[in-house]
Amino acid sequence: MDSNNTQYLRPGNVVTVEPGVYVQDRFGIRIEDMVLVTERGQRDLNRLTHDLVLV
């Protein structure tokens, strides 16, 4: 990340939001959501739920 970046997100931009949880030497998981920046905020472009599914 560049702390000197002065650019702003604008309507029409698509970005990913990628929160993750990592347990050292065991496992990690990341959720990647695509988000469209709109005039009123944001719109989630993913169609899948975030519900926990045990397999």
Tab-separated table of C-alpha atoms in Angstrom:
chain	number	residue	atom	x	y	z
A	1	MET	CA	0.000	0.000	0.000
A	2	ASP	CA	1.281	3.441	-0.905
A	3	SER	CA	0.538	5.900	1.903
A	4	ASN	CA	1.200	8.782	-0.518
A	5	ASN	CA	-1.639	7.752	-2.854
A	6	THR	CA	-4.067	10.669	-3.300
A	7	GLN	CA	-6.445	8.967	-5.750
A	8	TYR	CA	-10.087	8.455	-4.784
A	9	LEU	CA	-12.502	5.721	-5.747
A	10	ARG	CA	-15.059	6.965	-8.261
A	11	PRO	CA	-18.423	5.647	-9.417
A	12	GLY	CA	-17.831	2.841	-11.903
A	13	ASN	CA	-14.656	1.586	-10.206
A	14	VAL	CA	-14.663	-2.085	-9.193
A	15	VAL	CA	-12.489	-3.160	-6.277
A	16	THR	CA	-12.031	-6.290	-4.193
A	17	VAL	CA	-12.481	-6.452	-0.435
A	18	GLU	CA	-10.400	-9.307	0.952
A	19	PRO	CA	-10.663	-9.875	4.698
A	20	GLY	CA	-8.809	-12.927	5.950
A	21	VAL	CA	-8.119	-15.013	9.036
A	22	TYR	CA	-4.805	-16.822	9.405
A	23	VAL	CA	-3.684	-19.214	12.143
A	24	GLN	CA	0.097	-19.494	12.072
A	25	ASP	CA	1.399	-22.904	10.929
A	26	ARG	CA	-2.163	-24.248	10.629
A	27	PHE	CA	-4.416	-22.651	8.010
A	28	GLY	CA	-5.805	-19.484	6.530
A	29	ILE	CA	-8.947	-18.398	4.775
A	30	ARG	CA	-9.820	-15.295	2.797
A	31	ILE	CA	-13.141	-14.046	1.451
A	32	GLU	CA	-12.861	-12.056	-1.759
A	33	ASP	CA	-15.818	-9.831	-2.626
A	34	MET	CA	-16.027	-7.701	-5.750
A	35	VAL	CA	-17.652	-4.330	-5.086
A	36	LEU	CA	-18.859	-1.703	-7.553
A	37	VAL	CA	-18.481	1.909	-6.416
A	38	THR	CA	-21.720	3.813	-7.120
A	39	GLU	CA	-22.944	7.398	-6.700
A	40	ARG	CA	-24.778	6.285	-3.536
A	41	GLY	CA	-22.053	4.065	-2.058
A	42	GLN	CA	-21.330	0.510	-3.130
A	43	ARG	CA	-22.989	-2.552	-4.639
A	44	ASP	CA	-21.836	-6.097	-3.942
A	45	LEU	CA	-21.249	-7.979	-7.203
A	46	ASN	CA	-20.954	-11.422	-5.597
A	47	ARG	CA	-23.887	-13.810	-5.757
A	48	LEU	CA	-22.719	-16.271	-3.112
A	49	THR	CA	-23.745	-16.100	0.528
A	50	HIS	CA	-21.272	-15.628	3.381
A	51	ASP	CA	-23.022	-18.311	5.430
A	52	LEU	CA	-20.699	-20.919	6.905
A	53	VAL	CA	-21.018	-24.230	5.063
A	54	LEU	CA	-19.528	-27.334	6.688
A	55	VAL	CA	-18.451	-30.067	4.289
